[in-house]
């Protein structure tokens, strides 16, 4: 069974940093691109970042460029999101999602909540 | 950035009714559009990809159509478990989501 389990969320002050992790199992992690998607409380979905299977191609949504860094460790079947200079508006549930061959996200993890507040 | 606009924002319906949800793109995305369902407290689930292809395990009552800038998700007959929020997603130029349509019980 394909599983994605996020961790690392929590409460952080504005301007602070946090590193999210996503542990993958049940599939050949090194063969798939992976993504982060977030959802602010009561709001819609927002794509955050994408990384190709070998880390050669990395993309970010404009509002995250320069503050967030996506990475992966294929030896540990893990995806990461380093978030710096956090703002109140970064408060959200952060999901990791596998990018299918079709280019869409499936499946998703259960998400980890990041709260940015003083 | 490609903007996806979903309509309506909310639909109040009864089980058994036919549902039509709309997603309009600010520029052509060809057929690179997917639909997701999200229930409270759960991660989104892929329903339709490339505009009209049902994902694995998705019931036949879900269907998608459209190309270019106008897309539709149709539920032929609402089941109780279909009350949820539905999002469209384009992958023509990076990825962007629509703002969602909530299908609620009337």
PDB file of C-alpha atoms in Angstrom:
ATOM      1  CA  UNK A   1       0.000   0.000   0.000  1.00  0.00           C
ATOM      2  CA  UNK A   2       1.299   3.423  -0.928  1.00  0.00           C
ATOM      3  CA  UNK A   3       1.750   5.605   2.156  1.00  0.00           C
ATOM      4  CA  UNK A   4       2.912   9.156   2.651  1.00  0.00           C
ATOM      5  CA  UNK A   5       3.347  10.398   6.210  1.00  0.00           C
ATOM      6  CA  UNK A   6       4.186  14.034   6.900  1.00  0.00           C
ATOM      7  CA  UNK A   7       5.783  15.293  10.092  1.00  0.00           C
ATOM      8  CA  UNK A   8       7.513  18.358  11.459  1.00  0.00           C
ATOM      9  CA  UNK A   9       4.609  20.755  11.711  1.00  0.00           C
ATOM     10  CA  UNK A  10       3.999  22.906  14.754  1.00  0.00           C
ATOM     11  CA  UNK A  11       3.821  26.417  16.146  1.00  0.00           C
ATOM     12  CA  UNK A  12       6.487  28.878  15.019  1.00  0.00           C
ATOM     13  CA  UNK A  13       6.852  32.641  15.406  1.00  0.00           C
ATOM     14  CA  UNK A  14       6.792  34.975  12.401  1.00  0.00           C
ATOM     15  CA  UNK A  15      10.242  35.109  10.839  1.00  0.00           C
ATOM     16  CA  UNK A  16      11.063  31.643  12.125  1.00  0.00           C
ATOM     17  CA  UNK A  17      11.943  28.437  10.315  1.00  0.00           C
ATOM     18  CA  UNK A  18      10.572  24.921  10.153  1.00  0.00           C
ATOM     19  CA  UNK A  19      11.516  21.754   8.276  1.00  0.00           C
ATOM     20  CA  UNK A  20       8.787  19.383   7.165  1.00  0.00           C
ATOM     21  CA  UNK A  21       9.402  15.755   6.280  1.00  0.00           C
ATOM     22  CA  UNK A  22       7.403  13.226   4.315  1.00  0.00           C
ATOM     23  CA  UNK A  23       8.171   9.525   4.679  1.00  0.00           C
ATOM     24  CA  UNK A  24       7.163   7.420   1.693  1.00  0.00           C
ATOM     25  CA  UNK A  25       6.533   3.691   1.540  1.00  0.00           C
ATOM     26  CA  UNK A  26       4.850   1.117  -0.658  1.00  0.00           C
ATOM     27  CA  UNK A  27       6.327   2.310  -3.947  1.00  0.00           C
ATOM     28  CA  UNK A  28       9.662   3.020  -5.609  1.00  0.00           C
ATOM     29  CA  UNK A  29      10.162   6.519  -4.244  1.00  0.00           C
ATOM     30  CA  UNK A  30      13.194   7.270  -6.410  1.00  0.00           C
ATOM     31  CA  UNK A  31      11.106   6.861  -9.576  1.00  0.00           C
ATOM     32  CA  UNK A  32       8.569   9.586  -8.880  1.00  0.00           C
ATOM     33  CA  UNK A  33       8.479  13.356  -8.746  1.00  0.00           C
ATOM     34  CA  UNK A  34       7.046  14.637  -5.481  1.00  0.00           C
ATOM     35  CA  UNK A  35       5.179  17.765  -4.488  1.00  0.00           C
ATOM     36  CA  UNK A  36       4.067  19.856  -1.528  1.00  0.00           C
ATOM     37  CA  UNK A  37       0.582  21.374  -1.469  1.00  0.00           C
ATOM     38  CA  UNK A  38      -0.844  23.487   1.339  1.00  0.00           C
ATOM     39  CA  UNK A  39      -4.275  24.475   2.592  1.00  0.00           C
ATOM     40  CA  UNK A  40      -4.885  27.402   4.908  1.00  0.00           C
ATOM     41  CA  UNK A  41      -7.618  26.843   7.522  1.00  0.00           C
ATOM     42  CA  UNK A  42     -11.015  26.893   5.826  1.00  0.00           C
ATOM     43  CA  UNK A  43      -9.471  27.783   2.461  1.00  0.00           C
ATOM     44  CA  UNK A  44      -8.632  26.076  -0.814  1.00  0.00           C
ATOM     45  CA  UNK A  45      -5.623  24.139  -2.029  1.00  0.00           C
ATOM     46  CA  UNK A  46      -2.396  25.850  -3.089  1.00  0.00           C
ATOM     47  CA  UNK A  47       0.472  24.116  -4.865  1.00  0.00           C
ATOM     48  CA  UNK A  48       3.791  24.904  -3.150  1.00  0.00           C
ATOM     49  CA  UNK A  49       6.688  23.088  -4.811  1.00  0.00           C
ATOM     50  CA  UNK A  50       7.752  20.176  -6.983  1.00  0.00           C
ATOM     51  CA  UNK A  51      10.944  18.109  -7.211  1.00  0.00           C
ATOM     52  CA  UNK A  52      11.772  15.554  -9.883  1.00  0.00           C
ATOM     53  CA  UNK A  53      12.810  12.009  -9.105  1.00  0.00           C
ATOM     54  CA  UNK A  54      16.530  12.767  -9.248  1.00  0.00           C
ATOM     55  CA  UNK A  55      16.253  16.335  -7.911  1.00  0.00           C
ATOM     56  CA  UNK A  56      17.271  17.790 -11.274  1.00  0.00           C
ATOM     57  CA  UNK A  57      14.098  19.815 -11.708  1.00  0.00           C
ATOM     58  CA  UNK A  58      12.700  21.942  -8.913  1.00  0.00           C
ATOM     59  CA  UNK A  59       9.806  24.394  -9.113  1.00  0.00           C
ATOM     60  CA  UNK A  60       8.145  26.740  -6.653  1.00  0.00           C
ATOM     61  CA  UNK A  61       5.009  28.815  -6.554  1.00  0.00           C
ATOM     62  CA  UNK A  62       5.923  32.498  -6.801  1.00  0.00           C
ATOM     63  CA  UNK A  63       4.893  33.320  -3.234  1.00  0.00           C
ATOM     64  CA  UNK A  64       7.249  30.670  -1.862  1.00  0.00           C
ATOM     65  CA  UNK A  65      10.323  31.398  -4.002  1.00  0.00           C
ATOM     66  CA  UNK A  66      13.367  32.365  -2.005  1.00  0.00           C
ATOM     67  CA  UNK A  67      11.854  31.309   1.323  1.00  0.00           C
ATOM     68  CA  UNK A  68      11.086  27.614   0.863  1.00  0.00           C
ATOM     69  CA  UNK A  69      13.469  24.863  -0.273  1.00  0.00           C
ATOM     70  CA  UNK A  70      12.316  21.441  -1.384  1.00  0.00           C
ATOM     71  CA  UNK A  71      14.673  18.474  -1.266  1.00  0.00           C
ATOM     72  CA  UNK A  72      14.625  14.709  -1.123  1.00  0.00           C
ATOM     73  CA  UNK A  73      16.757  11.789  -0.013  1.00  0.00           C
ATOM     74  CA  UNK A  74      16.045   8.761  -2.153  1.00  0.00           C
ATOM     75  CA  UNK A  75      18.150   6.543   0.123  1.00  0.00           C
ATOM     76  CA  UNK A  76      15.754   7.342   2.956  1.00  0.00           C
ATOM     77  CA  UNK A  77      12.551   7.490   0.872  1.00  0.00           C
ATOM     78  CA  UNK A  78      11.971  10.954   2.228  1.00  0.00           C
ATOM     79  CA  UNK A  79      10.853  14.352   0.981  1.00  0.00           C
ATOM     80  CA  UNK A  80      11.555  17.608   2.777  1.00  0.00           C
ATOM     81  CA  UNK A  81      10.425  21.217   2.815  1.00  0.00           C
ATOM     82  CA  UNK A  82      12.632  23.775   4.536  1.00  0.00           C
ATOM     83  CA  UNK A  83      10.584  26.865   5.294  1.00  0.00           C
ATOM     84  CA  UNK A  84      12.314  30.106   6.300  1.00  0.00           C
ATOM     85  CA  UNK A  85      11.116  33.650   7.005  1.00  0.00           C
ATOM     86  CA  UNK A  86       7.688  32.296   7.860  1.00  0.00           C
ATOM     87  CA  UNK A  87       4.705  34.642   7.771  1.00  0.00           C
ATOM     88  CA  UNK A  88       1.246  34.511   9.322  1.00  0.00           C
ATOM     89  CA  UNK A  89      -0.165  33.657   5.898  1.00  0.00           C
ATOM     90  CA  UNK A  90       1.966  30.498   5.735  1.00  0.00           C
ATOM     91  CA  UNK A  91      -0.294  28.960   8.381  1.00  0.00           C
ATOM     92  CA  UNK A  92      -1.749  25.881   6.725  1.00  0.00           C
ATOM     93  CA  UNK A  93      -1.906  22.132   6.563  1.00  0.00           C
ATOM     94  CA  UNK A  94       0.980  21.005   4.372  1.00  0.00           C
ATOM     95  CA  UNK A  95       0.455  17.869   2.296  1.00  0.00           C
ATOM     96  CA  UNK A  96       3.031  15.881   0.408  1.00  0.00           C
ATOM     97  CA  UNK A  97       1.771  14.199  -2.741  1.00  0.00           C
ATOM     98  CA  UNK A  98       3.213  11.832  -5.287  1.00  0.00           C
ATOM     99  CA  UNK A  99       3.168  13.052  -8.853  1.00  0.00           C
ATOM    100  CA  UNK A 100       1.694  10.344 -11.038  1.00  0.00           C
ATOM    101  CA  UNK A 101       3.020   9.653 -14.564  1.00  0.00           C
ATOM    102  CA  UNK A 102      -0.023  11.637 -15.704  1.00  0.00           C
ATOM    103  CA  UNK A 103       1.380  14.714 -13.968  1.00  0.00           C
ATOM    104  CA  UNK A 104      -1.267  14.924 -11.280  1.00  0.00           C
ATOM    105  CA  UNK A 105      -1.044  14.397  -7.532  1.00  0.00           C
ATOM    106  CA  UNK A 106      -2.030  10.991  -6.219  1.00  0.00           C
ATOM    107  CA  UNK A 107      -1.971   9.887  -3.479  1.00  0.00           C
ATOM    108  CA  UNK A 108      -1.589  12.478  -0.751  1.00  0.00           C
ATOM    109  CA  UNK A 109      -0.435  12.215   2.824  1.00  0.00           C
ATOM    110  CA  UNK A 110      -2.669  13.139   5.733  1.00  0.00           C
ATOM    111  CA  UNK A 111      -0.968  16.508   6.146  1.00  0.00           C
ATOM    112  CA  UNK A 112       0.895  18.314   8.913  1.00  0.00           C
ATOM    113  CA  UNK A 113      -0.289  21.598  10.418  1.00  0.00           C
ATOM    114  CA  UNK A 114       2.024  24.593  10.483  1.00  0.00           C
ATOM    115  CA  UNK A 115       0.892  27.526  12.598  1.00  0.00           C
ATOM    116  CA  UNK A 116       2.764  30.818  12.336  1.00  0.00           C
ATOM    117  CA  UNK A 117       1.825  33.080  15.199  1.00  0.00           C
ATOM    118  CA  UNK A 118       3.436  35.262  17.824  1.00  0.00           C
TER     119      UNK A 118
ATOM    120  CA  UNK B   1       0.107  32.099 -13.912  1.00  0.00           C
ATOM    121  CA  UNK B   2      -2.978  30.263 -15.079  1.00  0.00           C
ATOM    122  CA  UNK B   3      -6.023  31.100 -12.988  1.00  0.00           C
ATOM    123  CA  UNK B   4      -8.812  28.565 -12.603  1.00  0.00           C
ATOM    124  CA  UNK B   5     -12.274  29.854 -11.710  1.00  0.00           C
ATOM    125  CA  UNK B   6     -14.830  27.389 -10.388  1.00  0.00           C
ATOM    126  CA  UNK B   7     -18.560  27.946 -10.299  1.00  0.00           C
ATOM    127  CA  UNK B   8     -20.742  27.979  -8.437  1.00  0.00           C
ATOM    128  CA  UNK B   9     -19.059  28.424  -5.055  1.00  0.00           C
ATOM    129  CA  UNK B  10     -21.746  26.347  -3.341  1.00  0.00           C
ATOM    130  CA  UNK B  11     -24.439  23.973  -4.519  1.00  0.00           C
ATOM    131  CA  UNK B  12     -27.279  22.847  -2.231  1.00  0.00           C
ATOM    132  CA  UNK B  13     -28.682  19.572  -3.497  1.00  0.00           C
ATOM    133  CA  UNK B  14     -30.493  16.397  -2.518  1.00  0.00           C
ATOM    134  CA  UNK B  15     -29.362  12.795  -2.987  1.00  0.00           C
ATOM    135  CA  UNK B  16     -30.237  11.481  -6.422  1.00  0.00           C
ATOM    136  CA  UNK B  17     -29.892  14.837  -8.151  1.00  0.00           C
ATOM    137  CA  UNK B  18     -27.594  15.402 -11.120  1.00  0.00           C
ATOM    138  CA  UNK B  19     -24.672  17.746 -10.471  1.00  0.00           C
ATOM    139  CA  UNK B  20     -22.688  19.862 -12.907  1.00  0.00           C
ATOM    140  CA  UNK B  21     -19.623  21.742 -11.725  1.00  0.00           C
ATOM    141  CA  UNK B  22     -17.687  24.208 -13.862  1.00  0.00           C
ATOM    142  CA  UNK B  23     -14.002  25.111 -14.062  1.00  0.00           C
ATOM    143  CA  UNK B  24     -12.796  27.856 -16.389  1.00  0.00           C
ATOM    144  CA  UNK B  25      -9.128  28.558 -17.138  1.00  0.00           C
ATOM    145  CA  UNK B  26      -7.690  32.015 -17.837  1.00  0.00           C
ATOM    146  CA  UNK B  27      -5.872  30.545 -20.848  1.00  0.00           C
ATOM    147  CA  UNK B  28      -5.918  27.232 -22.646  1.00  0.00           C
ATOM    148  CA  UNK B  29      -4.701  24.252 -20.632  1.00  0.00           C
ATOM    149  CA  UNK B  30      -5.456  21.793 -23.454  1.00  0.00           C
ATOM    150  CA  UNK B  31      -6.797  18.702 -21.650  1.00  0.00           C
ATOM    151  CA  UNK B  32      -4.382  18.965 -18.717  1.00  0.00           C
ATOM    152  CA  UNK B  33      -7.018  19.283 -16.055  1.00  0.00           C
ATOM    153  CA  UNK B  34      -7.954  17.103 -13.102  1.00  0.00           C
ATOM    154  CA  UNK B  35     -10.758  17.042 -10.545  1.00  0.00           C
ATOM    155  CA  UNK B  36     -10.370  16.250  -6.845  1.00  0.00           C
ATOM    156  CA  UNK B  37     -12.843  15.576  -4.049  1.00  0.00           C
ATOM    157  CA  UNK B  38     -12.088  16.611  -0.486  1.00  0.00           C
ATOM    158  CA  UNK B  39     -14.106  15.744   2.598  1.00  0.00           C
ATOM    159  CA  UNK B  40     -13.634  17.477   5.973  1.00  0.00           C
ATOM    160  CA  UNK B  41     -10.453  16.404   7.726  1.00  0.00           C
ATOM    161  CA  UNK B  42      -9.275  14.338   4.774  1.00  0.00           C
ATOM    162  CA  UNK B  43      -6.718  14.735   2.023  1.00  0.00           C
ATOM    163  CA  UNK B  44      -8.005  15.350  -1.490  1.00  0.00           C
ATOM    164  CA  UNK B  45      -8.781  12.339  -3.671  1.00  0.00           C
ATOM    165  CA  UNK B  46      -8.153  12.265  -7.414  1.00  0.00           C
ATOM    166  CA  UNK B  47     -11.354  11.682  -9.373  1.00  0.00           C
ATOM    167  CA  UNK B  48     -10.657  12.647 -12.992  1.00  0.00           C
ATOM    168  CA  UNK B  49      -7.414  13.336 -14.864  1.00  0.00           C
ATOM    169  CA  UNK B  50      -6.708  14.723 -18.324  1.00  0.00           C
ATOM    170  CA  UNK B  51     -10.218  16.204 -18.339  1.00  0.00           C
ATOM    171  CA  UNK B  52     -12.174  13.004 -18.866  1.00  0.00           C
ATOM    172  CA  UNK B  53     -10.332   9.959 -17.526  1.00  0.00           C
ATOM    173  CA  UNK B  54     -11.604   8.433 -14.303  1.00  0.00           C
ATOM    174  CA  UNK B  55      -8.925   7.579 -11.776  1.00  0.00           C
ATOM    175  CA  UNK B  56      -8.616   4.059 -10.429  1.00  0.00           C
ATOM    176  CA  UNK B  57     -11.582   3.025  -8.308  1.00  0.00           C
ATOM    177  CA  UNK B  58     -13.726   6.062  -9.070  1.00  0.00           C
ATOM    178  CA  UNK B  59     -17.396   5.204  -9.658  1.00  0.00           C
ATOM    179  CA  UNK B  60     -18.873   5.628 -13.118  1.00  0.00           C
ATOM    180  CA  UNK B  61     -21.314   8.273 -11.858  1.00  0.00           C
ATOM    181  CA  UNK B  62     -18.377  10.719 -11.997  1.00  0.00           C
ATOM    182  CA  UNK B  63     -17.512  12.025 -15.456  1.00  0.00           C
ATOM    183  CA  UNK B  64     -15.460  14.885 -16.811  1.00  0.00           C
ATOM    184  CA  UNK B  65     -15.494  16.782 -20.059  1.00  0.00           C
ATOM    185  CA  UNK B  66     -14.013  19.813 -21.755  1.00  0.00           C
ATOM    186  CA  UNK B  67     -10.816  21.098 -23.268  1.00  0.00           C
ATOM    187  CA  UNK B  68      -9.066  24.396 -23.754  1.00  0.00           C
ATOM    188  CA  UNK B  69     -10.541  26.750 -21.161  1.00  0.00           C
ATOM    189  CA  UNK B  70     -13.907  25.227 -20.186  1.00  0.00           C
ATOM    190  CA  UNK B  71     -14.318  22.052 -18.183  1.00  0.00           C
ATOM    191  CA  UNK B  72     -17.161  20.267 -16.442  1.00  0.00           C
ATOM    192  CA  UNK B  73     -17.398  17.632 -13.735  1.00  0.00           C
ATOM    193  CA  UNK B  74     -20.707  15.792 -13.739  1.00  0.00           C
ATOM    194  CA  UNK B  75     -22.161  13.490 -11.095  1.00  0.00           C
ATOM    195  CA  UNK B  76     -25.039  11.622 -12.673  1.00  0.00           C
ATOM    196  CA  UNK B  77     -26.852  10.948  -9.396  1.00  0.00           C
ATOM    197  CA  UNK B  78     -25.673  12.252  -6.040  1.00  0.00           C
ATOM    198  CA  UNK B  79     -24.924   9.665  -3.371  1.00  0.00           C
ATOM    199  CA  UNK B  80     -24.769  10.619   0.333  1.00  0.00           C
ATOM    200  CA  UNK B  81     -20.980  10.173   0.319  1.00  0.00           C
ATOM    201  CA  UNK B  82     -20.561  12.699  -2.528  1.00  0.00           C
ATOM    202  CA  UNK B  83     -21.241  15.750  -0.362  1.00  0.00           C
ATOM    203  CA  UNK B  84     -17.816  17.370  -0.305  1.00  0.00           C
ATOM    204  CA  UNK B  85     -15.702  20.132  -1.822  1.00  0.00           C
ATOM    205  CA  UNK B  86     -14.505  19.663  -5.395  1.00  0.00           C
ATOM    206  CA  UNK B  87     -11.383  21.255  -6.839  1.00  0.00           C
ATOM    207  CA  UNK B  88     -10.007  21.452 -10.361  1.00  0.00           C
ATOM    208  CA  UNK B  89      -6.238  21.426 -10.986  1.00  0.00           C
ATOM    209  CA  UNK B  90      -4.338  22.357 -14.139  1.00  0.00           C
ATOM    210  CA  UNK B  91      -0.893  21.030 -14.984  1.00  0.00           C
ATOM    211  CA  UNK B  92      -0.358  22.785 -18.298  1.00  0.00           C
ATOM    212  CA  UNK B  93       1.952  25.387 -16.761  1.00  0.00           C
ATOM    213  CA  UNK B  94       3.209  24.262 -13.368  1.00  0.00           C
ATOM    214  CA  UNK B  95       0.128  23.638 -11.236  1.00  0.00           C
ATOM    215  CA  UNK B  96      -2.767  25.733  -9.991  1.00  0.00           C
ATOM    216  CA  UNK B  97      -6.024  24.829  -8.267  1.00  0.00           C
ATOM    217  CA  UNK B  98      -9.438  26.359  -8.597  1.00  0.00           C
ATOM    218  CA  UNK B  99     -10.958  27.822  -5.438  1.00  0.00           C
ATOM    219  CA  UNK B 100     -13.362  24.916  -5.014  1.00  0.00           C
ATOM    220  CA  UNK B 101     -17.084  24.200  -5.184  1.00  0.00           C
ATOM    221  CA  UNK B 102     -18.856  22.945  -2.091  1.00  0.00           C
ATOM    222  CA  UNK B 103     -21.659  20.453  -2.690  1.00  0.00           C
ATOM    223  CA  UNK B 104     -23.850  20.513   0.398  1.00  0.00           C
ATOM    224  CA  UNK B 105     -27.001  18.777   1.526  1.00  0.00           C
ATOM    225  CA  UNK B 106     -30.142  20.758   0.848  1.00  0.00           C
TER     226      UNK B 106
END
